Amino acid sequence: MFNNTLKKDFKMLNETMEGYPLGYFDNAATTLKPQSVIQAISDYYEKYSVNIHRGDYDISFKVTDMVEKARDNMATFINAQSADEIIYTSGATEALNLVAMGYGLANLQEGDVILTTEAEHASNILPWFEVAKKTGAIIKYLPMDEEGKITDYTSLLTQDVKVVTMAHVSNVLGHINPVEDIIKKAHEVGAIVILDGAQSTPHLKIDVQALDVDFFAFSGHKMLGPTGIGVLYGKEKLLQELMPLKSGGGANARFNIFGEVVLKGSPAKFEAGTPHIAGILGFDAAITYLNEVGMDKIHAYELELRNYAYEALKKMDHITIYNPSAQSGIISFNVKGIFSQDVCAYLSKFGFALRAGNHCAKVLHEVIKTNDTCRLSLYLYNTKEEIDRFIEVIKDITLEKTIALYI
Ligand SMILES: Cc1ncc(COP(=O)(O)O)c(C=O)c1O
């Protein structure tokens, strides 16, 4: 669908690995960057590399406007009500920590329940472990089937649940969680809902108002943007009460020698220090690119590719697939009798980049009954030709061949 124009936009697609064309299937870890994103970053450093919100001169006004325009664009991209609801962070991890520490520590008490899943990325569970330890709140997990799909939430959404925090899309299994209904039912019992959108925002059209989600976190680098930049969306009313993670320049309206500090409103109060200006402008170029292609088209194309790969893989007796019914571009699999890392190391010798392991979801093995998997994760620039070549290699993989790599 996008094949040939994309080769022009993504220079890395013209690169080779181990003498083979690069087959980049590690998009859930991070994505390649189009030229327009690289250009936006280098334009900042080459043409107008000044600070924002502080300089009383023309270039600073211009870059301040560019950053605030980028914030407006981001609000439109996820359909936030206002740009003040968009907080730039260093990534999904910082965004999720900000909510856990800023909301969890301030609002939870002994016995309150934090409801989550065993499929969470470390970034959306470790901060809550800390909140639970400090407040006496209790973490409970939604039940899942052996494919990692949530089987029940209604019976767990009781009055003692104060926070529901979960991935919109799982980074290991690619399931799109039934978040619309979970949010509705969570609100009925008075809980707030935080969605980790790190794996959904790059692939699906996000509408935070339609979801009625309270907080929503995602990263730029997983959606064509630069590393080191991400977003926390929060409903305006909740952001007014949310405590910032960091204090410093730009976040306060004034302070005095007695330590009395008056904070600014959102987003400034959460963004102390010089922001990652190049990152924000690069992220803006990324969403421009995604908008031009169209999020609906991207999701449909990824599903088509996924099904194409899945149909071929499921015919192979030596392959176990852990997420046969996922509705996104992730396939988690193992080759029987070969350690996942050895499989991926072998595949890399043919130009394929895949990740092996537990993918930072370290308690999910209880559910899917394996400690680690190979993860093939697709994005808009992948092609059926790459998948054909991948299938040719994996269909003949044997333990002997993977061992031979080391001799
Ligand atoms: C579901 C999920 N949440 C959070 C993160 C953390 O993202 P970042 O490392 O960009 O902060 C990841 C990264 O893999 C992820 O997949």
Short mmCIF file of C-alpha atoms and ligand atoms in Angstrom, two decimals:
data_model
loop_
_atom_site.label_atom_id
_atom_site.label_comp_id
_atom_site.label_asym_id
_atom_site.label_seq_id
_atom_site.Cartn_x
_atom_site.Cartn_y
_atom_site.Cartn_z
CA MET A 1 0.00 0.00 0.00
CA PHE A 2 2.56 2.62 1.10
CA ASN A 3 5.62 0.70 -0.03
CA ASN A 4 7.47 2.80 -2.54
CA THR A 5 6.85 6.32 -1.30
CA LEU A 6 7.72 5.15 2.18
CA LYS A 7 11.12 3.89 1.05
CA LYS A 8 11.86 7.48 0.14
CA ASP A 9 10.60 8.87 3.43
CA PHE A 10 12.33 6.34 5.69
CA LYS A 11 15.98 6.15 4.72
CA MET A 12 16.61 3.21 7.03
CA LEU A 13 14.37 1.10 4.81
CA ASN A 14 17.11 1.33 2.20
CA GLU A 15 19.71 0.01 4.64
CA THR A 16 20.88 -3.56 4.96
CA MET A 17 21.62 -5.69 8.01
CA GLU A 18 24.03 -8.61 7.66
CA GLY A 19 23.96 -8.07 3.91
CA TYR A 20 20.17 -8.42 3.67
CA PRO A 21 17.55 -5.70 3.24
CA LEU A 22 16.42 -4.55 6.66
CA GLY A 23 13.16 -6.22 7.74
CA TYR A 24 12.27 -4.00 10.69
CA PHE A 25 9.71 -5.84 12.83
CA ASP A 26 10.48 -4.24 16.21
CA ASN A 27 8.05 -1.36 15.98
CA ALA A 28 6.55 -1.94 19.42
CA ALA A 29 9.98 -1.08 20.86
CA THR A 30 10.52 1.96 18.69
CA THR A 31 9.76 3.03 15.13
CA LEU A 32 11.84 4.37 12.27
CA LYS A 33 11.70 8.11 11.67
CA PRO A 34 10.63 9.74 8.40
CA GLN A 35 12.79 12.44 6.82
CA SER A 36 10.25 15.12 7.78
CA VAL A 37 10.78 14.34 11.48
CA ILE A 38 14.56 14.35 11.13
CA GLN A 39 14.30 17.63 9.21
CA ALA A 40 12.13 19.25 11.89
CA ILE A 41 14.68 18.33 14.55
CA SER A 42 17.67 19.52 12.58
CA ASP A 43 15.87 22.72 11.52
CA TYR A 44 15.47 23.58 15.18
CA TYR A 45 19.16 23.07 15.92
CA GLU A 46 20.36 24.69 12.70
CA LYS A 47 17.99 27.61 12.28
CA TYR A 48 16.31 28.67 15.53
CA SER A 49 17.98 26.90 18.45
CA VAL A 50 16.82 29.21 21.24
CA ASN A 51 14.88 28.78 24.47
CA ILE A 52 11.11 29.27 24.67
CA HIS A 53 8.77 31.07 27.09
CA ARG A 54 11.74 33.13 28.29
CA GLY A 55 13.42 35.12 25.53
CA ASP A 56 12.26 38.65 24.71
CA TYR A 57 13.30 38.54 21.08
CA ASP A 58 11.84 37.56 17.79
CA ILE A 59 13.32 34.05 17.34
CA SER A 60 12.26 33.04 20.83
CA PHE A 61 8.70 34.28 20.19
CA LYS A 62 8.67 32.30 16.96
CA VAL A 63 9.83 29.02 18.54
CA THR A 64 7.47 29.52 21.49
CA ASP A 65 4.63 29.81 18.97
CA MET A 66 5.82 26.68 17.16
CA VAL A 67 5.85 24.67 20.39
CA GLU A 68 2.42 25.92 21.46
CA LYS A 69 1.07 25.22 17.96
CA ALA A 70 2.50 21.69 18.28
CA ARG A 71 0.59 21.34 21.57
CA ASP A 72 -2.61 22.47 19.81
CA ASN A 73 -2.00 19.93 17.06
CA MET A 74 -1.48 17.20 19.64
CA ALA A 75 -4.72 18.15 21.38
CA THR A 76 -6.51 17.83 18.04
CA PHE A 77 -4.74 14.53 17.29
CA ILE A 78 -6.21 12.83 20.37
CA ASN A 79 -9.28 15.09 20.52
CA ALA A 80 -8.49 16.68 23.88
CA GLN A 81 -10.78 19.55 24.83
CA SER A 82 -7.90 21.98 25.22
CA ALA A 83 -4.15 22.21 24.64
CA ASP A 84 -3.79 22.84 28.40
CA GLU A 85 -4.60 19.16 28.85
CA ILE A 86 -1.45 18.14 26.94
CA ILE A 87 1.64 17.81 29.14
CA TYR A 88 4.94 17.04 27.48
CA THR A 89 7.01 14.44 29.31
CA SER A 90 10.10 12.43 28.42
CA GLY A 91 7.90 9.50 27.38
CA ALA A 92 5.09 7.21 28.49
CA THR A 93 7.16 6.11 31.49
CA GLU A 94 7.42 9.62 32.92
CA ALA A 95 3.78 10.31 32.10
CA LEU A 96 2.63 7.19 33.97
CA ASN A 97 4.90 7.97 36.92
CA LEU A 98 3.52 11.49 37.05
CA VAL A 99 -0.03 10.21 37.47
CA ALA A 100 0.90 7.51 39.96
CA MET A 101 2.93 9.84 42.15
CA GLY A 102 0.85 12.97 41.60
CA TYR A 103 -2.58 11.41 41.90
CA GLY A 104 -2.02 8.07 43.66
CA LEU A 105 0.04 9.33 46.59
CA ALA A 106 -2.27 12.30 47.16
CA ASN A 107 -5.59 10.50 46.90
CA LEU A 108 -5.29 6.84 47.89
CA GLN A 109 -5.67 5.47 51.39
CA GLU A 110 -5.23 2.15 53.15
CA GLY A 111 -7.56 -0.47 51.68
CA ASP A 112 -8.30 1.43 48.47
CA VAL A 113 -8.04 -0.79 45.41
CA ILE A 114 -5.89 -0.15 42.34
CA LEU A 115 -7.20 -2.38 39.57
CA THR A 116 -4.83 -3.40 36.80
CA THR A 117 -3.74 -6.41 34.72
CA GLU A 118 -0.88 -8.88 34.70
CA ALA A 119 -0.03 -7.80 31.15
CA GLU A 120 1.18 -4.32 32.10
CA HIS A 121 4.52 -2.95 30.99
CA ALA A 122 6.81 -2.28 33.98
CA SER A 123 6.25 1.45 33.47
CA ASN A 124 2.58 1.09 34.35
CA ILE A 125 2.91 -1.25 37.30
CA LEU A 126 6.11 -0.43 39.20
CA PRO A 127 4.97 3.13 40.05
CA TRP A 128 1.74 1.67 41.46
CA PHE A 129 3.66 -0.86 43.56
CA GLU A 130 5.32 2.14 45.15
CA VAL A 131 2.02 3.96 45.65
CA ALA A 132 0.54 0.82 47.23
CA LYS A 133 3.52 0.46 49.59
CA LYS A 134 3.33 4.10 50.69
CA THR A 135 -0.45 4.41 51.04
CA GLY A 136 -1.56 0.90 52.03
CA ALA A 137 -3.68 0.61 48.88
CA ILE A 138 -4.15 -2.87 47.45
CA ILE A 139 -3.38 -3.91 43.87
CA LYS A 140 -5.81 -6.32 42.24
CA TYR A 141 -5.55 -7.90 38.81
CA LEU A 142 -8.29 -8.48 36.29
CA PRO A 143 -8.63 -12.14 35.30
CA MET A 144 -7.40 -13.15 31.84
CA ASP A 145 -7.66 -16.18 29.59
CA GLU A 146 -4.58 -18.06 28.38
CA GLU A 147 -4.29 -15.65 25.46
CA GLY A 148 -4.05 -12.67 27.82
CA LYS A 149 -7.54 -11.33 27.09
CA ILE A 150 -9.50 -9.86 29.99
CA THR A 151 -12.35 -12.19 30.91
CA ASP A 152 -14.15 -10.19 33.59
CA TYR A 153 -14.09 -6.68 34.97
CA THR A 154 -17.66 -6.08 36.05
CA SER A 155 -17.43 -8.15 39.22
CA LEU A 156 -14.14 -6.51 40.24
CA LEU A 157 -15.34 -2.96 39.80
CA THR A 158 -16.56 -2.51 43.36
CA GLN A 159 -16.89 0.65 45.48
CA ASP A 160 -13.39 0.24 46.97
CA VAL A 161 -11.75 0.58 43.54
CA LYS A 162 -10.32 4.08 43.26
CA VAL A 163 -7.99 3.70 40.30
CA VAL A 164 -8.08 1.52 37.21
CA THR A 165 -4.81 1.60 35.29
CA MET A 166 -4.13 -0.52 32.25
CA ALA A 167 -2.69 -0.69 28.76
CA HIS A 168 -5.08 0.30 25.99
CA VAL A 169 -3.22 -2.23 23.81
CA SER A 170 -0.88 -4.84 25.30
CA ASN A 171 2.74 -4.54 24.16
CA VAL A 172 3.28 -8.30 24.27
CA LEU A 173 0.03 -9.67 22.93
CA GLY A 174 -1.46 -6.77 21.01
CA HIS A 175 -4.97 -7.20 22.40
CA ILE A 176 -7.09 -4.08 22.28
CA ASN A 177 -8.65 -4.03 25.74
CA PRO A 178 -12.39 -3.25 26.06
CA VAL A 179 -11.57 0.12 27.56
CA GLU A 180 -14.76 1.99 26.60
CA ASP A 181 -16.91 -0.24 28.80
CA ILE A 182 -14.31 -0.51 31.55
CA ILE A 183 -14.10 3.30 31.77
CA LYS A 184 -17.88 3.63 31.89
CA LYS A 185 -18.23 1.03 34.65
CA ALA A 186 -15.23 2.37 36.58
CA HIS A 187 -16.79 5.83 36.63
CA GLU A 188 -20.03 4.33 37.95
CA VAL A 189 -18.16 3.21 41.08
CA GLY A 190 -16.27 6.51 41.35
CA ALA A 191 -12.86 5.29 40.14
CA ILE A 192 -10.62 7.18 37.75
CA VAL A 193 -9.11 5.43 34.74
CA ILE A 194 -5.57 5.79 33.45
CA LEU A 195 -4.76 4.29 30.07
CA ASP A 196 -1.26 3.45 28.95
CA GLY A 197 -1.60 4.38 25.29
CA ALA A 198 2.03 3.64 24.34
CA GLN A 199 0.92 0.85 21.99
CA SER A 200 -2.44 2.21 20.87
CA THR A 201 -1.74 5.84 19.90
CA PRO A 202 0.71 4.88 17.13
CA HIS A 203 -1.84 2.56 15.50
CA LEU A 204 -5.42 3.59 16.30
CA LYS A 205 -7.42 6.79 16.08
CA ILE A 206 -7.55 8.07 19.67
CA ASP A 207 -10.41 10.19 20.95
CA VAL A 208 -9.89 10.88 24.65
CA GLN A 209 -13.23 12.65 24.96
CA ALA A 210 -15.19 9.80 23.40
CA LEU A 211 -13.31 7.37 25.65
CA ASP A 212 -13.99 9.65 28.61
CA VAL A 213 -10.61 8.53 29.97
CA ASP A 214 -9.17 10.50 32.88
CA PHE A 215 -5.45 10.22 32.06
CA PHE A 216 -3.81 8.90 28.91
CA ALA A 217 -0.04 8.41 28.35
CA PHE A 218 2.05 7.77 25.23
CA SER A 219 5.53 8.13 23.71
CA GLY A 220 6.72 9.92 20.57
CA HIS A 221 9.34 7.40 19.49
CA LYS A 222 6.81 4.59 19.04
CA MET A 223 4.91 6.67 16.48
CA LEU A 224 7.60 7.98 14.12
CA GLY A 225 8.72 10.73 16.51
CA PRO A 226 11.97 11.25 18.37
CA THR A 227 13.03 9.56 21.60
CA GLY A 228 12.83 11.49 24.86
CA ILE A 229 9.41 13.02 24.26
CA GLY A 230 5.94 11.83 25.27
CA VAL A 231 2.59 13.10 26.42
CA LEU A 232 0.37 12.87 29.43
CA TYR A 233 -3.21 13.87 28.67
CA GLY A 234 -5.40 14.59 31.66
CA LYS A 235 -8.87 16.02 32.12
CA GLU A 236 -8.49 19.69 33.02
CA LYS A 237 -10.20 19.35 36.37
CA LEU A 238 -7.93 16.50 37.43
CA LEU A 239 -4.83 18.34 36.24
CA GLN A 240 -5.72 21.29 38.46
CA GLU A 241 -5.37 18.98 41.47
CA LEU A 242 -2.52 16.80 40.20
CA MET A 243 0.81 17.33 41.98
CA PRO A 244 3.78 17.81 39.63
CA LEU A 245 6.72 15.38 39.74
CA LYS A 246 9.37 18.06 39.36
CA SER A 247 9.72 21.68 40.44
CA GLY A 248 11.82 24.41 38.92
CA GLY A 249 11.95 27.18 36.35
CA GLY A 250 8.88 27.88 34.26
CA ALA A 251 6.48 25.93 36.51
CA ASN A 252 5.98 28.59 39.18
CA ALA A 253 4.32 32.00 39.07
CA ARG A 254 6.35 33.25 42.06
CA PHE A 255 8.09 32.12 45.27
CA ASN A 256 9.62 33.83 48.27
CA ILE A 257 12.42 33.30 50.77
CA PHE A 258 10.02 31.53 53.14
CA GLY A 259 9.64 28.71 50.62
CA GLU A 260 6.13 29.71 49.62
CA VAL A 261 5.56 28.80 46.00
CA VAL A 262 2.65 29.65 43.74
CA LEU A 263 2.49 27.22 40.84
CA LYS A 264 1.26 28.12 37.36
CA GLY A 265 -1.64 26.23 35.84
CA SER A 266 -1.43 23.25 33.49
CA PRO A 267 0.61 22.50 31.43
CA ALA A 268 3.36 24.84 32.73
CA LYS A 269 3.25 23.54 36.31
CA PHE A 270 4.24 20.04 35.11
CA GLU A 271 6.98 21.12 32.71
CA ALA A 272 9.64 22.66 34.96
CA GLY A 273 12.98 23.21 33.23
CA THR A 274 13.82 23.79 29.59
CA PRO A 275 11.62 21.44 27.61
CA HIS A 276 12.80 19.05 24.89
CA ILE A 277 12.03 21.63 22.19
CA ALA A 278 13.52 19.65 19.29
CA GLY A 279 11.60 16.61 20.53
CA ILE A 280 8.30 18.49 20.63
CA LEU A 281 8.82 19.84 17.09
CA GLY A 282 9.90 16.41 15.84
CA PHE A 283 6.86 14.82 17.47
CA ASP A 284 4.68 17.42 15.77
CA ALA A 285 6.16 16.47 12.39
CA ALA A 286 5.43 12.81 13.22
CA ILE A 287 1.74 13.43 13.86
CA THR A 288 1.54 15.53 10.70
CA TYR A 289 2.92 12.51 8.83
CA LEU A 290 0.48 10.10 10.51
CA ASN A 291 -2.44 12.45 9.83
CA GLU A 292 -1.52 12.65 6.15
CA VAL A 293 -1.50 8.88 5.84
CA GLY A 294 -4.62 8.53 8.03
CA MET A 295 -4.86 6.57 11.28
CA ASP A 296 -7.76 4.43 10.05
CA LYS A 297 -5.79 3.38 6.98
CA ILE A 298 -2.75 2.60 9.10
CA HIS A 299 -4.70 0.30 11.40
CA ALA A 300 -6.43 -1.47 8.49
CA TYR A 301 -3.13 -1.97 6.68
CA GLU A 302 -1.41 -3.36 9.79
CA LEU A 303 -4.25 -5.81 10.32
CA GLU A 304 -3.99 -6.97 6.72
CA LEU A 305 -0.24 -7.52 7.14
CA ARG A 306 -0.70 -9.22 10.47
CA ASN A 307 -3.27 -11.62 9.09
CA TYR A 308 -1.01 -12.33 6.13
CA ALA A 309 1.88 -13.25 8.46
CA TYR A 310 -0.38 -15.10 10.90
CA GLU A 311 -1.94 -17.31 8.20
CA ALA A 312 1.52 -18.41 7.07
CA LEU A 313 2.91 -18.92 10.59
CA LYS A 314 -0.05 -20.89 11.90
CA LYS A 315 0.51 -23.58 9.27
CA MET A 316 3.94 -24.36 10.72
CA ASP A 317 3.98 -27.13 13.31
CA HIS A 318 7.20 -25.87 14.89
CA ILE A 319 5.67 -22.44 15.73
CA THR A 320 3.53 -21.65 18.79
CA ILE A 321 1.52 -18.42 18.56
CA TYR A 322 0.36 -16.89 21.86
CA ASN A 323 -2.10 -14.27 20.58
CA PRO A 324 -4.00 -15.81 17.65
CA SER A 325 -6.97 -13.47 18.00
CA ALA A 326 -5.18 -10.12 18.52
CA GLN A 327 -6.59 -7.26 16.47
CA SER A 328 -3.35 -5.33 16.02
CA GLY A 329 0.02 -5.69 14.35
CA ILE A 330 1.72 -7.81 17.03
CA ILE A 331 2.41 -11.54 16.81
CA SER A 332 4.03 -13.17 19.83
CA PHE A 333 5.42 -16.61 19.07
CA ASN A 334 8.05 -19.19 19.85
CA VAL A 335 9.82 -21.80 17.79
CA LYS A 336 9.40 -25.10 19.66
CA GLY A 337 12.60 -26.22 21.33
CA ILE A 338 14.61 -23.06 20.59
CA PHE A 339 15.19 -20.25 23.06
CA SER A 340 13.51 -17.03 21.82
CA GLN A 341 16.72 -15.01 21.90
CA ASP A 342 18.45 -17.60 19.74
CA VAL A 343 15.56 -17.44 17.28
CA CYS A 344 15.82 -13.65 17.01
CA ALA A 345 19.63 -13.76 16.77
CA TYR A 346 19.23 -16.25 13.91
CA LEU A 347 16.63 -14.09 12.17
CA SER A 348 18.90 -11.06 12.46
CA LYS A 349 21.47 -12.89 10.33
CA PHE A 350 18.90 -12.60 7.53
CA GLY A 351 18.24 -8.91 8.10
CA PHE A 352 15.25 -9.18 10.46
CA ALA A 353 14.93 -7.09 13.62
CA LEU A 354 12.61 -8.66 16.22
CA ARG A 355 12.65 -8.54 19.99
CA ALA A 356 12.82 -11.60 22.25
CA GLY A 357 12.13 -11.90 25.97
CA ASN A 358 9.40 -10.83 28.34
CA HIS A 359 9.05 -7.35 26.80
CA CYS A 360 9.05 -5.65 30.24
CA ALA A 361 5.78 -7.43 31.19
CA LYS A 362 7.41 -9.65 33.76
CA VAL A 363 4.36 -11.22 35.40
CA LEU A 364 2.53 -12.11 32.19
CA HIS A 365 4.24 -15.51 32.05
CA GLU A 366 1.77 -16.71 34.71
CA VAL A 367 -1.00 -16.12 32.18
CA ILE A 368 0.51 -17.24 28.88
CA LYS A 369 2.65 -19.98 30.45
CA THR A 370 5.92 -18.98 28.89
CA ASN A 371 8.67 -16.73 30.19
CA ASP A 372 9.61 -15.23 26.89
CA THR A 373 8.49 -14.91 23.31
CA CYS A 374 9.67 -13.59 19.96
CA ARG A 375 7.67 -10.48 19.13
CA LEU A 376 6.97 -9.45 15.56
CA SER A 377 5.49 -5.96 15.59
CA LEU A 378 4.43 -4.21 12.40
CA TYR A 379 3.97 -0.64 11.25
CA LEU A 380 2.85 1.26 8.19
CA TYR A 381 6.09 0.84 6.24
CA ASN A 382 6.26 -2.96 6.49
CA THR A 383 5.32 -4.96 3.41
CA LYS A 384 4.03 -8.37 2.36
CA GLU A 385 7.33 -8.90 0.51
CA GLU A 386 9.22 -8.56 3.80
CA ILE A 387 6.84 -11.03 5.40
CA ASP A 388 7.30 -13.50 2.53
CA ARG A 389 11.05 -13.33 3.03
CA PHE A 390 10.64 -13.73 6.80
CA ILE A 391 8.42 -16.78 6.32
CA GLU A 392 10.99 -18.36 3.98
CA VAL A 393 13.63 -18.05 6.73
CA ILE A 394 11.55 -19.13 9.70
CA LYS A 395 9.99 -22.08 7.99
CA ASP A 396 13.39 -23.80 7.79
CA ILE A 397 14.78 -22.80 11.19
CA THR A 398 16.19 -25.66 13.26
CA LEU A 399 18.04 -25.88 16.56
CA GLU A 400 21.14 -27.05 14.68
CA LYS A 401 21.10 -23.99 12.45
CA THR A 402 20.82 -21.60 15.39
CA ILE A 403 23.67 -23.37 17.21
CA ALA A 404 25.80 -23.25 14.06
CA LEU A 405 25.74 -19.44 14.35
CA TYR A 406 27.97 -19.70 17.42
CA ILE A 407 30.48 -22.28 16.15
C1 LIG B 1 2.75 -0.61 26.85
C2 LIG B 1 3.95 0.22 27.12
N1 LIG B 1 3.90 1.11 28.12
C3 LIG B 1 4.93 1.91 28.41
C4 LIG B 1 6.10 1.82 27.71
C5 LIG B 1 7.22 2.73 28.07
O1 LIG B 1 7.48 3.62 27.04
P1 LIG B 1 8.77 4.57 27.08
O2 LIG B 1 9.94 3.63 27.22
O3 LIG B 1 8.76 5.24 25.76
O4 LIG B 1 8.62 5.48 28.22
C6 LIG B 1 6.21 0.90 26.68
C7 LIG B 1 7.48 0.74 25.93
O5 LIG B 1 7.78 -0.31 25.40
C8 LIG B 1 5.10 0.08 26.36
O6 LIG B 1 5.14 -0.80 25.38
#
